[in-house]
Coordinates of C-alpha atoms in Angstrom, one line a residue:
X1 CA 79.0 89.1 53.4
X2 CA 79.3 93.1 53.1
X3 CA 76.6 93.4 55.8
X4 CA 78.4 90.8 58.3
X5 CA 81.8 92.6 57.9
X6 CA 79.8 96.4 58.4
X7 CA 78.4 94.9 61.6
X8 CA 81.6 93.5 62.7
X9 CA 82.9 97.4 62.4
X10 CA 80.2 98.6 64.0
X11 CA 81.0 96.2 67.5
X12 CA 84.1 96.9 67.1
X13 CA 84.2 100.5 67.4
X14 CA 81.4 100.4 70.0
X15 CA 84.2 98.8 72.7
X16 CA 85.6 101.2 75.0
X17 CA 89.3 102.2 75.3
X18 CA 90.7 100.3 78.0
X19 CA 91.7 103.3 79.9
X20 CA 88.3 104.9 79.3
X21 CA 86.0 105.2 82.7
X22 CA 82.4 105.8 82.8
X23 CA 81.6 109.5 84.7
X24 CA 82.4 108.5 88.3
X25 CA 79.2 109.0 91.2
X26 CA 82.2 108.7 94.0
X27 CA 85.4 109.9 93.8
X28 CA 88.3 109.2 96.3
X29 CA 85.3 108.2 98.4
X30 CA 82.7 111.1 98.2
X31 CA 80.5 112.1 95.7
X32 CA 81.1 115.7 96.8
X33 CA 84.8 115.5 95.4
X34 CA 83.9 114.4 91.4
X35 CA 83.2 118.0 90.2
X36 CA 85.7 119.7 92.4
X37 CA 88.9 120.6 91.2
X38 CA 91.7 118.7 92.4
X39 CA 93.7 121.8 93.6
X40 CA 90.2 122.5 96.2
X41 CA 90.4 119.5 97.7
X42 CA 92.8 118.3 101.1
X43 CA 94.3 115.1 101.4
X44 CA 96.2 113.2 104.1
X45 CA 99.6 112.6 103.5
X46 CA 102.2 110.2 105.1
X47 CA 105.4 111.5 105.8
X48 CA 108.1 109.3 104.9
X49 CA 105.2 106.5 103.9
X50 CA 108.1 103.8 103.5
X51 CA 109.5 104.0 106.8
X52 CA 108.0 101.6 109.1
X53 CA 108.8 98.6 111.4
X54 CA 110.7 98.5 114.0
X55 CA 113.6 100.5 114.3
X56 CA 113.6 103.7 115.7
X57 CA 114.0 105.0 112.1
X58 CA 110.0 104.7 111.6
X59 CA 107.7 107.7 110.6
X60 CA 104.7 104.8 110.2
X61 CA 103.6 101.9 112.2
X62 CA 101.8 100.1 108.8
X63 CA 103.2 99.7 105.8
X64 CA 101.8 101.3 102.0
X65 CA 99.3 98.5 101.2
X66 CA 97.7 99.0 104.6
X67 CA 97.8 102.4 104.1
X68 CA 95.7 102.4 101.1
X69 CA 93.3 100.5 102.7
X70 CA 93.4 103.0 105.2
X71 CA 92.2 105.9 102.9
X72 CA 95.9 107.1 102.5
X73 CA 96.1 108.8 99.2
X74 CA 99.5 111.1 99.5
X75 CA 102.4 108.9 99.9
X76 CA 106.2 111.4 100.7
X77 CA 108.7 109.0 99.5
X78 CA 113.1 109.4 99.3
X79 CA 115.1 107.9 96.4
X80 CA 118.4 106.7 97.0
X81 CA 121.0 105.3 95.2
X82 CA 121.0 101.2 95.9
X83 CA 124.0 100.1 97.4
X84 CA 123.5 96.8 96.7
X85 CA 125.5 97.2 93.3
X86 CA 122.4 97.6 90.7
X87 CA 120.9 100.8 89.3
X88 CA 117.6 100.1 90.9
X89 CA 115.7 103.4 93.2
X90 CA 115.7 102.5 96.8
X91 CA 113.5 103.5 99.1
X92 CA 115.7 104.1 102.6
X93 CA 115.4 106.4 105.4
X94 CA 118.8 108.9 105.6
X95 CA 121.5 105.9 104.7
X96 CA 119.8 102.9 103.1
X97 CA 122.1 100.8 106.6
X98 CA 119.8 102.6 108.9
X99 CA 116.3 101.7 106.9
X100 CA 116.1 100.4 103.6
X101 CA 112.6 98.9 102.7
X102 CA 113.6 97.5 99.2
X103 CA 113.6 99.0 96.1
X104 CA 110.7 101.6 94.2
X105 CA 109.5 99.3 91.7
X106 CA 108.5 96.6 94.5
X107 CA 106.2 99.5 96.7
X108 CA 104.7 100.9 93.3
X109 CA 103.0 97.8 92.6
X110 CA 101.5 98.2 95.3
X111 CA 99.9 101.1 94.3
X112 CA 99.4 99.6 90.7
X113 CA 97.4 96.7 92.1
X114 CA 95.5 99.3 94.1
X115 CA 94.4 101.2 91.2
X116 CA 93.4 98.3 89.2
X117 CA 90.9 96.9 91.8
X118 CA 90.0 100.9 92.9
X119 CA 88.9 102.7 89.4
X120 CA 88.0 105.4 90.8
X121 CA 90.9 106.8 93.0
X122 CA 93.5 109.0 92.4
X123 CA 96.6 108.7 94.0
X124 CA 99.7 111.5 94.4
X125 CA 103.0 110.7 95.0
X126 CA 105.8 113.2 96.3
X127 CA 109.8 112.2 95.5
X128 CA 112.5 113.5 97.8
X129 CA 115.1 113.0 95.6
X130 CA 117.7 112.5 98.1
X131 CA 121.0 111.5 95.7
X132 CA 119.6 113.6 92.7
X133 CA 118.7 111.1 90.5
X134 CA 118.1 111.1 87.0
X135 CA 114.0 111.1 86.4
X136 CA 114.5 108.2 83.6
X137 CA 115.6 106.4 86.4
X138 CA 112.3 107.0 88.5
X139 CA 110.6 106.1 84.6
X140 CA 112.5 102.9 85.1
X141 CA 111.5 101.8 88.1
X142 CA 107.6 103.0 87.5
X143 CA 108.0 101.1 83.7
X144 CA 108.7 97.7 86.0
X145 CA 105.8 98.5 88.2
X146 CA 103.2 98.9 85.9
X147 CA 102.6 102.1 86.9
X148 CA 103.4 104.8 84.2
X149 CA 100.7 104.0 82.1
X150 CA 98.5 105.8 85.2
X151 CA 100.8 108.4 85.5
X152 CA 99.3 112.6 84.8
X153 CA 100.7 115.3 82.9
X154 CA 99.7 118.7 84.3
X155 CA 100.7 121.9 82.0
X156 CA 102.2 124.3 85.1
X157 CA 100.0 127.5 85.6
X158 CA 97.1 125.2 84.0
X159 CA 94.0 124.9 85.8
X160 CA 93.6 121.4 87.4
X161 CA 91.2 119.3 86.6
X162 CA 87.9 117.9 88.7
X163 CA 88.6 114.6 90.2
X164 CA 86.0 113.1 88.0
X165 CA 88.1 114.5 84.9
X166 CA 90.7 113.0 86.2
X167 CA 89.6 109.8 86.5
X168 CA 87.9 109.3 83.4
X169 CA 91.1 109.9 81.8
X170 CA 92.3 106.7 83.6
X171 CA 96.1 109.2 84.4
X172 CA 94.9 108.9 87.9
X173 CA 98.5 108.9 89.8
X174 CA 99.7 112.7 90.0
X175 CA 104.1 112.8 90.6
X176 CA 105.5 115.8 92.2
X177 CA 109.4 115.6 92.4
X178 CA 111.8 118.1 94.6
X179 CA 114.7 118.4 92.9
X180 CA 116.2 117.5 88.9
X181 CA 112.6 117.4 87.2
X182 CA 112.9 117.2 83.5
X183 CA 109.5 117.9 81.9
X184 CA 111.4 117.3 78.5
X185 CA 112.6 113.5 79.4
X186 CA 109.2 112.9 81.8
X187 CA 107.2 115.1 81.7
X188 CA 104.6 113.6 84.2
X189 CA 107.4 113.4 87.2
X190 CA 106.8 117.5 87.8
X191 CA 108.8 119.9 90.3
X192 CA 107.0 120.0 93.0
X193 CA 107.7 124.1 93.5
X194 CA 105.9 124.9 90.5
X195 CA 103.0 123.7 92.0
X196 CA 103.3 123.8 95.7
X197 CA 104.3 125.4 98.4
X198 CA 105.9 123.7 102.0
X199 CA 105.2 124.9 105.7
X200 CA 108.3 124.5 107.8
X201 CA 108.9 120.5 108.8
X202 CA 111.7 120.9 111.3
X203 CA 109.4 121.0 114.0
X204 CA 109.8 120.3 118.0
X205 CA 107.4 121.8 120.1
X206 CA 103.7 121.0 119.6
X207 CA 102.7 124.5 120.6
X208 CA 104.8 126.2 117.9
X209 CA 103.6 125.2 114.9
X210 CA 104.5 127.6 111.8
X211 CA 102.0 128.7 108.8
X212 CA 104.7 130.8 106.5
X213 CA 106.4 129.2 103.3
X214 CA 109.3 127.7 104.0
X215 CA 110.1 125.8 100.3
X216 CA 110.6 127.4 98.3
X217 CA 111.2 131.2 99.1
X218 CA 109.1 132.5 96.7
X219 CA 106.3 130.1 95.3
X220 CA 103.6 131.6 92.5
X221 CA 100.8 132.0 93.6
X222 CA 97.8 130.8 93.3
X223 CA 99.4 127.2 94.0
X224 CA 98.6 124.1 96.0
X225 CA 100.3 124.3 99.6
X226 CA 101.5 121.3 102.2
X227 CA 101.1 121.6 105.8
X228 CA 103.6 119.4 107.5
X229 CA 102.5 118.4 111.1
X230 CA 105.1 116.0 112.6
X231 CA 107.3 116.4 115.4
X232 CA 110.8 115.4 116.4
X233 CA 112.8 115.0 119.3
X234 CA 116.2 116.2 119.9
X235 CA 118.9 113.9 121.4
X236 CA 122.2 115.5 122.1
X237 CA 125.2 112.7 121.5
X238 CA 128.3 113.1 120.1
X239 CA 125.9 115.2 117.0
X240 CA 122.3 116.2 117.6
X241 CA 120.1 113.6 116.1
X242 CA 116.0 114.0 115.1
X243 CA 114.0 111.3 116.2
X244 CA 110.4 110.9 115.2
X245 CA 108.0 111.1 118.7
X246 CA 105.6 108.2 118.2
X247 CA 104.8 108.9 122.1
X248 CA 103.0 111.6 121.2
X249 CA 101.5 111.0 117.7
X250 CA 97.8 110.7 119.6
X251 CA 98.0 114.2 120.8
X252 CA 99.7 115.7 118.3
X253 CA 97.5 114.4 115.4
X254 CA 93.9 115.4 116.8
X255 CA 93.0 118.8 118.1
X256 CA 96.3 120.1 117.8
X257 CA 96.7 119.3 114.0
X258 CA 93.4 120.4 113.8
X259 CA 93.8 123.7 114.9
X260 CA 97.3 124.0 112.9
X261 CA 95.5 123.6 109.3
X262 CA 92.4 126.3 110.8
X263 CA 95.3 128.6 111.1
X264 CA 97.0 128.3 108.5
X265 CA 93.3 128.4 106.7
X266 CA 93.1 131.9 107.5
X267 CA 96.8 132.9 107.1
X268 CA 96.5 131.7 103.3
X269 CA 93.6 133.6 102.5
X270 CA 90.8 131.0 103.3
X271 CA 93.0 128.4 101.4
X272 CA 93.2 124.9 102.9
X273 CA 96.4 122.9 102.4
X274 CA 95.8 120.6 100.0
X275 CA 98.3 117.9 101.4
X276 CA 98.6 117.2 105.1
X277 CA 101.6 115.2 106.1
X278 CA 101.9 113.5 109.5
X279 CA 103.8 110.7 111.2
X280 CA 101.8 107.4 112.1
X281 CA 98.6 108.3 110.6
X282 CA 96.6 105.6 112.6
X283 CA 96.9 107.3 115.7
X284 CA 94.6 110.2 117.2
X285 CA 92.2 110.8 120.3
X286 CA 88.9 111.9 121.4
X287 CA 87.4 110.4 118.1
X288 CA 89.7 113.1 115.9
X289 CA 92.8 112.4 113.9
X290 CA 94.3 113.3 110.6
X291 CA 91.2 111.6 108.3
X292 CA 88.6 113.8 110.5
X293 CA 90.4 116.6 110.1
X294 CA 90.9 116.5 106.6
X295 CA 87.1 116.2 106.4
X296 CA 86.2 119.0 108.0
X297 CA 88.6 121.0 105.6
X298 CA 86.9 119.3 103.0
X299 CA 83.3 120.0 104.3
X300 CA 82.4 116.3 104.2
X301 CA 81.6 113.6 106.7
X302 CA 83.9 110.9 108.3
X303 CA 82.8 108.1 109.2
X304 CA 85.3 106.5 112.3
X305 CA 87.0 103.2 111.2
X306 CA 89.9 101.3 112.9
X307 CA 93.3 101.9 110.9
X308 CA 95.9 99.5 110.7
X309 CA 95.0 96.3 112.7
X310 CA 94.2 98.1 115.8
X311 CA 97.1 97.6 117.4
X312 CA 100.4 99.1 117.9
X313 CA 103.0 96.7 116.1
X314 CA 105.6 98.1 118.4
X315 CA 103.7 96.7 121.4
X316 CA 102.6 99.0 124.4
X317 CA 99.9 101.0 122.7
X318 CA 101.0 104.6 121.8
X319 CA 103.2 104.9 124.1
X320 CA 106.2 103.1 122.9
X321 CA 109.4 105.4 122.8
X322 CA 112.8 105.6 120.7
X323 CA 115.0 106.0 123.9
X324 CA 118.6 106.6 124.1
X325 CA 119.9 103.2 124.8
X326 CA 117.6 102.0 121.8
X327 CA 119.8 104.9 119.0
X328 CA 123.1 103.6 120.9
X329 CA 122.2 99.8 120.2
X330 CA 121.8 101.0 116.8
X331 CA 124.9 102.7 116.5
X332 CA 123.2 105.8 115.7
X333 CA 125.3 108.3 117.7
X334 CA 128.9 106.9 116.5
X335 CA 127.7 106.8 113.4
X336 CA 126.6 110.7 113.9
X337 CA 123.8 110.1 111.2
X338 CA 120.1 112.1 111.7
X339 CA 117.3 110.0 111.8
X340 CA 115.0 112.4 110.1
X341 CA 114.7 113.4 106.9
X342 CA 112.7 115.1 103.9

């Protein structure tokens, strides 16, 4: 009897947490990234990840599921106060009238579900906490998603941790938040300031792009940095009104994104961003766009794929474009509301 009960001890210490992982070979889909520091390693980003379809509202043609499959593993997304009448986080694009795509809890399990079926991927997540909302709300809305459990604590000014590290520790979603962090209430939801610094993102002109720090005025350093690489268009009605330029999303995200991150490489002392955010992430030319680039920073091959189905959702390839008539069916310019937003 006292031998059957020791052996029974014995098995059942011998099973694994449930969050414990065995030392990863690949990591976010290279065995080159599992003993590097996350901090060394770039990343594409979607800008405004949430905002697709088919108003001229968009920033991407697929939505957050695809993405993933895609090899997205930045996602920028805005919080805003429902006004639907419940305290739920959604997930709109300027005024939750002009683009609403439901609420946070329903997108982040997406990303749950990902994470379950992909052990060994690590995802990050930037908030744009557009109506300053409380971060127990976020913990809310990440409790009903399944997601917190996954969720990273990183002590500020503490070295990061190799992606293997990571991993193993099964925290393998890392939450960077712009304004009204509270380490004390959640601690993993972290200003994003304290551990990285912005390019400029009000860009125009596709032969201007800007490698100086532009949020926030004075960032500590050593940190992580952002390159944003996105372009609008400005409409002049009754108020000026940014538009996102899907017509030239092909262009703008091969050679000319590629030699935006080269220089601001060298500006920041051989540093490459670590997170670089782009509109409609499926589309480049000449066999280079935002996942080759991000390769090259990285030192690592790429492999060419197809992204999203192939196909521009909006019909006419790339080269489908938010005109004027299509903001004034909209009721964009009475309403006088900008259609781009971080």
């Amino acid at each position: 009897m006292k031998l059957s009960l020791f052996i029974l001890l014995i098995a059942i210490i011998s099973i694994p947490s449930a969050k414990t992982q065995n030392t990863p070979t690949i990591c976010n889909g290279y065995a080159e990234f599992c003993n590097k520091p996350y901090s060394q390693i770039s990343f594409v980003a979607t800008h405004n990840s949430y905002a697709y379809g088919g108003v001229p509202a968009i920033n991407q043609y697929f939505d957050i599921s695809t993405q993933l499959k895609d090899g997205v593993r930045v996602f920028l997304l805005d919080g805003h106060n429902s006004t639907k009448g419940t305290s739920d986080i959604e997930l709109c694009h300027t005024d939750c009238t002009l683009l609403d795509t439901g609420t946070v809890a329903n997108t982040l399990k997406n990303i749950t579900s990902f994470l379950q079926n992909n052990p060994n991927e690590v995802i990050t997540i930037f908030w744009e906490n557009f109506d300053k909302i409380d971060p127990l709300r976020y913990k809310s809305e990440y409790d009903k998603a399944g997601l917190t459990q996954y969720c990273r604590t990183q002590p500020v000014g503490s070295p990061w941790p190799t992606m293997a590290s990571i991993i193993q520790s099964g925290q393998r979603v890392i939450n960077f938040i712009d304004t009204n962090a509270n380490i004390n209430t959640v601690p993993w939801l972290m200003p994003e300031y304290s551990y990285v610094f912005e390019t400029p993102f009000q860009n125009s002109d596709a032969n201007a792009w800007q490698c100086t720090v532009d949020r926030p005025k004075n960032p500590p350093r050593p940190t992580m940095y952002m390159v944003n690489h996105f372009l609008y268009t400005i409409i002049q009605g009754l108020s000026s009104i940014e538009v996102p330029q899907p017509q030239t999303a092909a262009s703008t995200n091969s050679d000319n994104l590629n030699k935006h991150v080269q220089n601001c490489t060298n500006i920041f002392d051989g540093q490459i961003p670590n997170f670089v955010a782009i509109d409609f992430y499926d589309q480049g030319q000449n066999n280079v766009n935002a996942f080759s680039v991000v390769a090259g920073l990285n030192k690592v091959s790429y492999t060419p794929q197809v992204y999203g189905n192939g196909t521009n959702p909006l019909g006419g390839g790339s080269n489908k474009k938010n005109s004027a008539s299509d903001l004034k069916v909209n009721g964009l310019f009475s309403a006088g509301i900008a259609l781009a937003e971080l």
